[in-house]
Amino acid sequence: MLQLHHIHKTYRQHTVCHNINLTVQQGELLAILGKSGSGKSTLLNVIAGLVSADSGDVFINQIRHTHTPPERREIAMMFQDFALLPHLNVWQNVAFGLKMRGVPAQQARTLAENRLAEVGLHNHAERTINQLSGGEQQRVALARALVVEPKVLLLDEPFSSLDTHLRQQLQQQIRQLVKQRHIPAVLVSHDPAEACLMADQIALLHSGSLIQHGTPQALCAQPINAAAARLLGCLNVRDTHYVPPTAIHLGQGEPCTLIQSARQPHGWLLVLQHPIWGEISTLSDQAPPNQHIAVQIDETQIVHFQAA
Ligand SMILES: Nc1ncnc2c1ncn2[C@@H]1O[C@H](COP(=O)(O)OP(=O)(O)OP(=O)(O)O)[C@@H](O)[C@H]1O
């Protein structure tokens, strides 16, 4: 289990982590969502020991690691840019961390090959890194992260350079491995869809503060304020309220002007001008009419944000 207690960090007078408290259980993946500069990487680096917090504590499996050097925290990190060593082949890259820990060469090779098999790369062990695609390189990075049997897995936007298909494959694979290995994992992301797909819980960071924390379903149903709703990628967000697309029904109620329609994989995304609620977006399984459409909003599903 990973626990953060009252983590606080400032750079000069600028607070980048403001009294952060979080717990990630074994086999659970926590996604940290926030805008650029909100403090996501700083928090990850505090967990890894690469940055010292001004105050607060990091616990791994109930043991305080606040002042443990990074190499003794038993944490594995995966980054956006893979950080593989080009002069070593695939299995040597995976075995590198074991070699540094003094594991005998043959044993390190066997363990590396087992991890490569786990990520579907057992036939690529002898290749050089530049003979691999981006997705394969990222799976080598995953095998390398897991081979040292880490107590915590940290993922700093590891999918941003992959195409949609590879990204989905690796997202699923990481989720499965975190469950199988029963380790806590923390994923830093800008992408609400990725966070909702992968995470058991999401923490929303805004200017260094944790503004909301919970399951993806709970957060999307009741975002605490407009900033939280926007971070979650919700449509129909105003500073005072949020209308979930599911609260909007087509075919009766107020006539609305159709501003825009776009075909999506799961139907039509419509943007409408409603006489009371202003611009709203909804999904429809039917092709929209030309200019006007009747819309009813189910007011019971409107979430009103707390006053700031
Ligand atoms: N070593 C440093 N010295 C001074 N300021 C820093 C340092 N590292 C980060 N910062 C500042 O702290 C703030 C948070 O940075 P951080 O990298 O944690 O944000 P982030 O949410 O990960 O951003 P991004 O999504 O762009 O990677 C930023 O304003 C950044 O400029």
mmCIF file of C-alpha atoms and ligand atoms in Angstrom:
data_model
loop_
_atom_site.group_PDB
_atom_site.id
_atom_site.type_symbol
_atom_site.label_atom_id
_atom_site.label_comp_id
_atom_site.label_asym_id
_atom_site.label_seq_id
_atom_site.Cartn_x
_atom_site.Cartn_y
_atom_site.Cartn_z
ATOM 1 C CA MET A 1 0.000 0.000 0.000
ATOM 2 C CA LEU A 2 1.210 3.511 -0.843
ATOM 3 C CA GLN A 3 0.246 6.381 1.463
ATOM 4 C CA LEU A 4 0.950 10.080 1.153
ATOM 5 C CA HIS A 5 0.460 12.098 4.339
ATOM 6 C CA HIS A 6 0.248 15.901 4.171
ATOM 7 C CA ILE A 7 2.754 16.304 1.309
ATOM 8 C CA HIS A 8 3.700 19.953 0.855
ATOM 9 C CA LYS A 9 6.173 21.342 -1.653
ATOM 10 C CA THR A 10 7.010 24.883 -2.721
ATOM 11 C CA TYR A 11 9.474 26.197 -5.280
ATOM 12 C CA ARG A 12 10.453 29.664 -4.051
ATOM 13 C CA GLN A 13 7.026 31.114 -3.080
ATOM 14 C CA HIS A 14 5.110 28.923 -5.533
ATOM 15 C CA THR A 15 3.201 26.026 -3.874
ATOM 16 C CA VAL A 16 3.165 23.033 -6.230
ATOM 17 C CA CYS A 17 1.853 20.401 -3.754
ATOM 18 C CA HIS A 18 -0.529 21.658 -1.124
ATOM 19 C CA ASN A 19 -1.092 19.282 1.811
ATOM 20 C CA ILE A 20 -1.746 16.182 -0.350
ATOM 21 C CA ASN A 21 -3.190 13.073 1.330
ATOM 22 C CA LEU A 22 -3.710 9.942 -0.784
ATOM 23 C CA THR A 23 -3.788 6.167 -0.298
ATOM 24 C CA VAL A 24 -3.362 3.575 -3.068
ATOM 25 C CA GLN A 25 -4.142 -0.038 -2.121
ATOM 26 C CA GLN A 26 -2.384 -3.155 -3.465
ATOM 27 C CA GLY A 27 -3.536 -3.949 -7.016
ATOM 28 C CA GLU A 28 -5.142 -0.513 -7.378
ATOM 29 C CA LEU A 29 -4.333 2.120 -10.001
ATOM 30 C CA LEU A 30 -4.663 5.794 -9.086
ATOM 31 C CA ALA A 31 -4.702 8.311 -11.949
ATOM 32 C CA ILE A 32 -3.626 11.881 -11.229
ATOM 33 C CA LEU A 33 -5.331 14.256 -13.655
ATOM 34 C CA GLY A 34 -4.362 17.888 -13.908
ATOM 35 C CA LYS A 35 -3.486 20.659 -16.308
ATOM 36 C CA SER A 36 0.091 21.316 -17.310
ATOM 37 C CA GLY A 37 1.963 22.811 -14.351
ATOM 38 C CA SER A 38 -0.575 21.604 -11.742
ATOM 39 C CA GLY A 39 2.086 19.596 -9.872
ATOM 40 C CA LYS A 40 1.521 16.039 -11.149
ATOM 41 C CA SER A 41 5.148 15.172 -11.932
ATOM 42 C CA THR A 42 6.368 16.850 -8.758
ATOM 43 C CA LEU A 43 4.081 14.598 -6.704
ATOM 44 C CA LEU A 44 5.295 11.516 -8.607
ATOM 45 C CA ASN A 45 8.910 12.567 -8.026
ATOM 46 C CA VAL A 46 8.230 13.031 -4.305
ATOM 47 C CA ILE A 47 6.888 9.439 -4.177
ATOM 48 C CA ALA A 48 9.978 8.186 -6.058
ATOM 49 C CA GLY A 49 12.329 10.190 -3.819
ATOM 50 C CA LEU A 50 13.702 12.231 -6.724
ATOM 51 C CA VAL A 51 12.323 15.435 -5.155
ATOM 52 C CA SER A 52 12.188 16.080 -1.393
ATOM 53 C CA ALA A 53 8.928 17.436 -0.006
ATOM 54 C CA ASP A 54 9.154 20.414 2.398
ATOM 55 C CA SER A 55 6.910 18.481 4.784
ATOM 56 C CA GLY A 56 4.757 15.365 4.874
ATOM 57 C CA ASP A 57 5.499 11.659 4.652
ATOM 58 C CA VAL A 58 5.580 8.830 2.115
ATOM 59 C CA PHE A 59 4.699 5.336 3.421
ATOM 60 C CA ILE A 60 5.132 2.126 1.430
ATOM 61 C CA ASN A 61 3.567 -0.954 3.032
ATOM 62 C CA GLN A 62 3.223 0.995 6.303
ATOM 63 C CA ILE A 63 6.954 1.825 6.438
ATOM 64 C CA ARG A 64 7.988 5.480 6.376
ATOM 65 C CA HIS A 65 10.191 6.154 3.349
ATOM 66 C CA THR A 66 10.219 9.955 3.434
ATOM 67 C CA HIS A 67 14.005 10.109 3.639
ATOM 68 C CA THR A 68 14.887 6.820 1.897
ATOM 69 C CA PRO A 69 17.058 7.424 -1.209
ATOM 70 C CA PRO A 70 15.301 6.615 -4.528
ATOM 71 C CA GLU A 71 17.348 3.466 -5.256
ATOM 72 C CA ARG A 72 16.259 1.917 -1.946
ATOM 73 C CA ARG A 73 12.516 2.634 -2.262
ATOM 74 C CA GLU A 74 11.850 -0.372 -4.570
ATOM 75 C CA ILE A 75 9.760 1.802 -6.883
ATOM 76 C CA ALA A 76 9.720 1.366 -10.673
ATOM 77 C CA MET A 77 8.987 4.284 -12.995
ATOM 78 C CA MET A 78 7.884 4.345 -16.636
ATOM 79 C CA PHE A 79 8.272 7.570 -18.593
ATOM 80 C CA GLN A 80 6.965 8.998 -21.850
ATOM 81 C CA ASP A 81 10.369 8.681 -23.531
ATOM 82 C CA PHE A 82 11.008 4.966 -22.641
ATOM 83 C CA ALA A 83 14.593 5.777 -21.436
ATOM 84 C CA LEU A 84 16.017 2.514 -22.870
ATOM 85 C CA LEU A 85 19.755 2.032 -23.342
ATOM 86 C CA PRO A 86 20.511 1.889 -27.107
ATOM 87 C CA HIS A 87 23.857 0.059 -26.754
ATOM 88 C CA LEU A 88 22.214 -2.929 -25.006
ATOM 89 C CA ASN A 89 19.894 -5.431 -26.690
ATOM 90 C CA VAL A 90 16.334 -6.103 -25.513
ATOM 91 C CA TRP A 91 16.946 -8.690 -22.797
ATOM 92 C CA GLN A 92 20.030 -6.818 -21.568
ATOM 93 C CA ASN A 93 17.914 -3.685 -21.159
ATOM 94 C CA VAL A 94 15.379 -5.613 -19.091
ATOM 95 C CA ALA A 95 18.115 -7.316 -17.041
ATOM 96 C CA PHE A 96 20.014 -4.072 -16.411
ATOM 97 C CA GLY A 97 18.357 -3.249 -13.068
ATOM 98 C CA LEU A 98 18.920 -6.802 -11.826
ATOM 99 C CA LYS A 99 22.611 -6.625 -12.764
ATOM 100 C CA MET A 100 22.920 -3.373 -10.791
ATOM 101 C CA ARG A 101 21.434 -5.209 -7.780
ATOM 102 C CA GLY A 102 24.076 -7.956 -8.085
ATOM 103 C CA VAL A 103 21.815 -10.728 -9.444
ATOM 104 C CA PRO A 104 24.024 -13.395 -11.189
ATOM 105 C CA ALA A 105 24.081 -13.017 -14.994
ATOM 106 C CA GLN A 106 22.280 -16.259 -15.927
ATOM 107 C CA GLN A 107 19.539 -15.747 -13.358
ATOM 108 C CA ALA A 108 19.097 -12.119 -14.512
ATOM 109 C CA ARG A 109 18.764 -13.290 -18.117
ATOM 110 C CA THR A 110 16.145 -15.926 -17.232
ATOM 111 C CA LEU A 111 14.117 -13.411 -15.205
ATOM 112 C CA ALA A 112 14.362 -10.839 -18.037
ATOM 113 C CA GLU A 113 13.192 -13.404 -20.608
ATOM 114 C CA ASN A 114 10.259 -14.388 -18.387
ATOM 115 C CA ARG A 115 9.170 -10.747 -18.106
ATOM 116 C CA LEU A 116 9.559 -10.299 -21.881
ATOM 117 C CA ALA A 117 7.289 -13.313 -22.409
ATOM 118 C CA GLU A 118 4.749 -11.697 -20.078
ATOM 119 C CA VAL A 119 4.568 -8.602 -22.326
ATOM 120 C CA GLY A 120 4.520 -10.723 -25.515
ATOM 121 C CA LEU A 121 8.123 -10.041 -26.614
ATOM 122 C CA HIS A 122 9.810 -13.421 -26.016
ATOM 123 C CA ASN A 123 10.840 -13.583 -29.704
ATOM 124 C CA HIS A 124 12.504 -10.157 -29.574
ATOM 125 C CA ALA A 125 15.030 -10.782 -26.775
ATOM 126 C CA GLU A 126 18.133 -10.609 -28.996
ATOM 127 C CA ARG A 127 17.073 -7.583 -31.066
ATOM 128 C CA THR A 128 18.626 -4.167 -30.683
ATOM 129 C CA ILE A 129 16.409 -1.372 -29.395
ATOM 130 C CA ASN A 130 16.324 0.445 -32.739
ATOM 131 C CA GLN A 131 14.870 -2.710 -34.366
ATOM 132 C CA LEU A 132 11.689 -2.275 -32.293
ATOM 133 C CA SER A 133 8.583 -0.177 -32.914
ATOM 134 C CA GLY A 134 7.563 2.499 -30.386
ATOM 135 C CA GLY A 135 4.955 0.189 -28.847
ATOM 136 C CA GLU A 136 7.465 -2.653 -28.529
ATOM 137 C CA GLN A 137 9.994 -0.324 -26.914
ATOM 138 C CA GLN A 138 7.385 0.766 -24.414
ATOM 139 C CA ARG A 139 6.636 -2.901 -23.584
ATOM 140 C CA VAL A 140 10.381 -3.454 -23.026
ATOM 141 C CA ALA A 141 10.250 -0.497 -20.628
ATOM 142 C CA LEU A 142 7.298 -2.168 -18.863
ATOM 143 C CA ALA A 143 9.175 -5.501 -18.592
ATOM 144 C CA ARG A 144 12.204 -3.618 -17.234
ATOM 145 C CA ALA A 145 10.026 -1.809 -14.672
ATOM 146 C CA LEU A 146 8.438 -5.051 -13.432
ATOM 147 C CA VAL A 147 11.479 -7.365 -13.463
ATOM 148 C CA VAL A 148 12.829 -5.873 -10.233
ATOM 149 C CA GLU A 149 9.568 -6.801 -8.433
ATOM 150 C CA PRO A 150 8.814 -3.194 -7.412
ATOM 151 C CA LYS A 151 6.618 -2.396 -4.435
ATOM 152 C CA VAL A 152 5.067 0.543 -6.337
ATOM 153 C CA LEU A 153 4.737 1.306 -10.075
ATOM 154 C CA LEU A 154 4.786 4.960 -11.201
ATOM 155 C CA LEU A 155 3.714 5.875 -14.745
ATOM 156 C CA ASP A 156 4.481 9.394 -16.014
ATOM 157 C CA GLU A 157 2.390 9.798 -19.195
ATOM 158 C CA PRO A 158 3.855 6.600 -20.677
ATOM 159 C CA PHE A 159 1.395 6.394 -23.586
ATOM 160 C CA SER A 160 1.600 9.879 -25.103
ATOM 161 C CA SER A 161 3.885 8.920 -27.992
ATOM 162 C CA LEU A 162 1.926 5.777 -29.005
ATOM 163 C CA ASP A 163 -0.820 5.490 -31.625
ATOM 164 C CA THR A 164 -4.392 4.801 -30.479
ATOM 165 C CA HIS A 165 -4.296 1.033 -31.016
ATOM 166 C CA LEU A 166 -0.966 0.478 -29.232
ATOM 167 C CA ARG A 167 -1.994 2.823 -26.466
ATOM 168 C CA GLN A 168 -5.156 0.805 -25.800
ATOM 169 C CA GLN A 169 -3.203 -2.491 -25.815
ATOM 170 C CA LEU A 170 -0.622 -1.226 -23.352
ATOM 171 C CA GLN A 171 -3.230 0.433 -21.119
ATOM 172 C CA GLN A 172 -5.030 -2.915 -20.772
ATOM 173 C CA GLN A 173 -1.802 -4.802 -20.234
ATOM 174 C CA ILE A 174 -0.618 -2.480 -17.470
ATOM 175 C CA ARG A 175 -3.988 -2.644 -15.736
ATOM 176 C CA GLN A 176 -3.893 -6.459 -15.810
ATOM 177 C CA LEU A 177 -0.305 -6.617 -14.544
ATOM 178 C CA VAL A 178 -1.021 -4.232 -11.669
ATOM 179 C CA LYS A 179 -3.907 -6.506 -10.593
ATOM 180 C CA GLN A 180 -1.919 -9.734 -11.076
ATOM 181 C CA ARG A 181 1.170 -8.442 -9.267
ATOM 182 C CA HIS A 182 -0.991 -6.870 -6.586
ATOM 183 C CA ILE A 183 1.042 -3.661 -6.431
ATOM 184 C CA PRO A 184 -0.174 -0.055 -6.119
ATOM 185 C CA ALA A 185 0.297 2.044 -9.271
ATOM 186 C CA VAL A 186 0.080 5.786 -9.914
ATOM 187 C CA LEU A 187 -0.511 7.123 -13.421
ATOM 188 C CA VAL A 188 0.008 10.782 -14.321
ATOM 189 C CA SER A 189 -2.165 11.837 -17.246
ATOM 190 C CA HIS A 190 -3.739 14.777 -19.078
ATOM 191 C CA ASP A 191 -6.301 12.492 -20.673
ATOM 192 C CA PRO A 192 -9.624 11.986 -18.814
ATOM 193 C CA ALA A 193 -10.661 9.102 -21.106
ATOM 194 C CA GLU A 194 -7.428 7.252 -20.297
ATOM 195 C CA ALA A 195 -7.851 7.915 -16.566
ATOM 196 C CA CYS A 196 -11.491 6.714 -16.586
ATOM 197 C CA LEU A 197 -10.541 3.595 -18.553
ATOM 198 C CA MET A 198 -7.557 2.541 -16.451
ATOM 199 C CA ALA A 199 -8.016 3.862 -12.948
ATOM 200 C CA ASP A 200 -9.768 2.510 -9.887
ATOM 201 C CA GLN A 201 -9.629 6.026 -8.470
ATOM 202 C CA ILE A 202 -8.829 9.453 -9.869
ATOM 203 C CA ALA A 203 -7.234 12.380 -8.040
ATOM 204 C CA LEU A 204 -7.823 15.816 -9.585
ATOM 205 C CA LEU A 205 -4.989 18.298 -9.070
ATOM 206 C CA HIS A 206 -5.566 22.006 -9.601
ATOM 207 C CA SER A 207 -2.721 24.457 -8.909
ATOM 208 C CA GLY A 208 -1.059 21.997 -6.528
ATOM 209 C CA SER A 209 -4.251 21.229 -4.563
ATOM 210 C CA LEU A 210 -6.214 17.999 -4.569
ATOM 211 C CA ILE A 211 -9.684 19.293 -5.456
ATOM 212 C CA GLN A 212 -11.497 15.939 -5.700
ATOM 213 C CA HIS A 213 -10.734 12.269 -5.336
ATOM 214 C CA GLY A 214 -12.823 9.134 -5.914
ATOM 215 C CA THR A 215 -13.888 6.505 -8.435
ATOM 216 C CA PRO A 216 -14.238 7.644 -12.082
ATOM 217 C CA GLN A 217 -18.006 7.013 -11.896
ATOM 218 C CA ALA A 218 -18.476 9.087 -8.737
ATOM 219 C CA LEU A 219 -16.394 11.974 -10.054
ATOM 220 C CA CYS A 220 -18.118 12.147 -13.458
ATOM 221 C CA ALA A 221 -21.571 12.031 -11.819
ATOM 222 C CA GLN A 222 -20.811 14.747 -9.235
ATOM 223 C CA PRO A 223 -17.803 16.906 -10.130
ATOM 224 C CA ILE A 224 -17.192 19.281 -7.230
ATOM 225 C CA ASN A 225 -16.721 22.407 -9.331
ATOM 226 C CA ALA A 226 -16.314 23.602 -12.893
ATOM 227 C CA ALA A 227 -12.532 23.059 -12.806
ATOM 228 C CA ALA A 228 -13.067 19.414 -11.764
ATOM 229 C CA ALA A 229 -15.706 18.885 -14.473
ATOM 230 C CA ARG A 230 -13.408 20.322 -17.138
ATOM 231 C CA LEU A 231 -10.484 18.122 -15.994
ATOM 232 C CA LEU A 232 -12.799 15.112 -16.319
ATOM 233 C CA GLY A 233 -13.619 16.117 -19.904
ATOM 234 C CA CYS A 234 -17.327 16.681 -19.120
ATOM 235 C CA LEU A 235 -19.405 18.531 -21.726
ATOM 236 C CA ASN A 236 -22.021 21.197 -20.777
ATOM 237 C CA VAL A 237 -19.899 22.739 -18.024
ATOM 238 C CA ARG A 238 -20.722 26.221 -16.691
ATOM 239 C CA ASP A 239 -19.105 27.857 -13.679
ATOM 240 C CA THR A 240 -22.279 27.200 -11.663
ATOM 241 C CA HIS A 241 -23.654 23.906 -12.985
ATOM 242 C CA TYR A 242 -23.013 20.810 -15.066
ATOM 243 C CA VAL A 243 -25.650 19.112 -17.195
ATOM 244 C CA PRO A 244 -24.689 15.473 -17.921
ATOM 245 C CA PRO A 245 -25.402 14.517 -21.568
ATOM 246 C CA THR A 246 -27.618 11.728 -20.179
ATOM 247 C CA ALA A 247 -29.938 14.390 -18.687
ATOM 248 C CA ILE A 248 -30.795 15.729 -22.138
ATOM 249 C CA HIS A 249 -33.634 14.088 -24.114
ATOM 250 C CA LEU A 250 -34.386 14.769 -27.767
ATOM 251 C CA GLY A 251 -37.794 15.002 -29.393
ATOM 252 C CA GLN A 252 -39.827 17.059 -26.919
ATOM 253 C CA GLY A 253 -39.543 20.219 -24.829
ATOM 254 C CA GLU A 254 -37.956 23.487 -25.962
ATOM 255 C CA PRO A 255 -37.040 23.935 -29.622
ATOM 256 C CA CYS A 256 -33.273 24.498 -29.943
ATOM 257 C CA THR A 257 -31.067 25.664 -32.755
ATOM 258 C CA LEU A 258 -28.612 23.065 -33.946
ATOM 259 C CA ILE A 259 -25.146 24.664 -33.863
ATOM 260 C CA GLN A 260 -23.077 21.689 -34.883
ATOM 261 C CA SER A 261 -23.330 17.924 -35.397
ATOM 262 C CA ALA A 262 -20.507 15.431 -35.749
ATOM 263 C CA ARG A 263 -20.598 11.694 -36.292
ATOM 264 C CA GLN A 264 -18.872 9.764 -33.475
ATOM 265 C CA PRO A 265 -18.208 6.004 -33.244
ATOM 266 C CA HIS A 266 -21.153 5.663 -30.817
ATOM 267 C CA GLY A 267 -23.657 8.050 -32.504
ATOM 268 C CA TRP A 268 -24.041 11.748 -33.264
ATOM 269 C CA LEU A 269 -22.615 14.451 -31.033
ATOM 270 C CA LEU A 270 -24.963 17.442 -31.201
ATOM 271 C CA VAL A 271 -24.229 20.974 -30.000
ATOM 272 C CA LEU A 272 -27.416 22.984 -29.444
ATOM 273 C CA GLN A 273 -28.479 26.456 -28.340
ATOM 274 C CA HIS A 274 -31.092 26.022 -25.595
ATOM 275 C CA PRO A 275 -33.227 29.063 -24.597
ATOM 276 C CA ILE A 276 -32.514 28.605 -20.855
ATOM 277 C CA TRP A 277 -29.320 26.586 -20.549
ATOM 278 C CA GLY A 278 -27.394 28.140 -23.433
ATOM 279 C CA GLU A 279 -24.995 25.944 -25.371
ATOM 280 C CA ILE A 280 -25.417 22.256 -24.531
ATOM 281 C CA SER A 281 -24.033 19.049 -26.027
ATOM 282 C CA THR A 282 -25.676 15.664 -26.182
ATOM 283 C CA LEU A 283 -25.405 12.328 -27.921
ATOM 284 C CA SER A 284 -28.054 10.929 -30.245
ATOM 285 C CA ASP A 285 -28.344 7.636 -32.063
ATOM 286 C CA GLN A 286 -30.251 9.326 -34.910
ATOM 287 C CA ALA A 287 -28.975 11.648 -37.626
ATOM 288 C CA PRO A 288 -30.024 15.196 -36.621
ATOM 289 C CA PRO A 289 -32.570 17.276 -38.584
ATOM 290 C CA ASN A 290 -31.300 20.311 -40.485
ATOM 291 C CA GLN A 291 -31.646 23.342 -38.206
ATOM 292 C CA HIS A 292 -33.896 22.863 -35.185
ATOM 293 C CA ILE A 293 -34.413 20.101 -32.692
ATOM 294 C CA ALA A 294 -36.667 19.840 -29.622
ATOM 295 C CA VAL A 295 -34.858 19.185 -26.361
ATOM 296 C CA GLN A 296 -35.912 18.487 -22.792
ATOM 297 C CA ILE A 297 -33.515 18.631 -19.870
ATOM 298 C CA ASP A 298 -34.177 16.325 -16.942
ATOM 299 C CA GLU A 299 -33.462 18.761 -14.118
ATOM 300 C CA THR A 300 -32.994 16.019 -11.534
ATOM 301 C CA GLN A 301 -29.633 15.194 -13.104
ATOM 302 C CA ILE A 302 -28.201 18.706 -13.046
ATOM 303 C CA VAL A 303 -25.227 19.003 -10.707
ATOM 304 C CA HIS A 304 -24.881 22.435 -9.091
ATOM 305 C CA PHE A 305 -21.330 23.334 -8.119
ATOM 306 C CA GLN A 306 -20.460 24.595 -4.671
ATOM 307 C CA ALA A 307 -19.812 28.318 -4.371
ATOM 308 C CA ALA A 308 -16.063 28.987 -4.432
HETATM 309 N N1 LIG B 1 12.973 22.319 -10.052
HETATM 310 C C1 LIG B 1 12.022 23.260 -10.148
HETATM 311 N N2 LIG B 1 12.282 24.540 -9.791
HETATM 312 C C2 LIG B 1 11.315 25.497 -9.828
HETATM 313 N N3 LIG B 1 10.053 25.265 -10.247
HETATM 314 C C3 LIG B 1 9.735 24.013 -10.630
HETATM 315 C C4 LIG B 1 10.695 22.947 -10.603
HETATM 316 N N4 LIG B 1 10.089 21.809 -11.032
HETATM 317 C C5 LIG B 1 8.808 22.156 -11.326
HETATM 318 N N5 LIG B 1 8.597 23.462 -11.082
HETATM 319 C C6 LIG B 1 7.328 24.196 -11.252
HETATM 320 O O1 LIG B 1 6.347 23.531 -10.484
HETATM 321 C C7 LIG B 1 5.090 23.544 -11.155
HETATM 322 C C8 LIG B 1 4.571 22.118 -11.269
HETATM 323 O O2 LIG B 1 5.422 21.399 -12.159
HETATM 324 P P1 LIG B 1 5.119 19.879 -12.548
HETATM 325 O O3 LIG B 1 6.182 19.442 -13.490
HETATM 326 O O4 LIG B 1 4.944 19.080 -11.305
HETATM 327 O O5 LIG B 1 3.718 20.030 -13.283
HETATM 328 P P2 LIG B 1 2.922 18.961 -14.160
HETATM 329 O O6 LIG B 1 1.519 19.013 -13.686
HETATM 330 O O7 LIG B 1 3.603 17.631 -14.112
HETATM 331 O O8 LIG B 1 3.056 19.602 -15.607
HETATM 332 P P3 LIG B 1 3.130 18.883 -17.055
HETATM 333 O O9 LIG B 1 1.795 18.235 -17.250
HETATM 334 O O10 LIG B 1 3.350 20.036 -17.976
HETATM 335 O O11 LIG B 1 4.264 17.898 -17.015
HETATM 336 C C9 LIG B 1 5.329 24.229 -12.495
HETATM 337 O O12 LIG B 1 4.915 25.576 -12.375
HETATM 338 C C10 LIG B 1 6.827 24.149 -12.684
HETATM 339 O O13 LIG B 1 7.302 25.246 -13.423
#
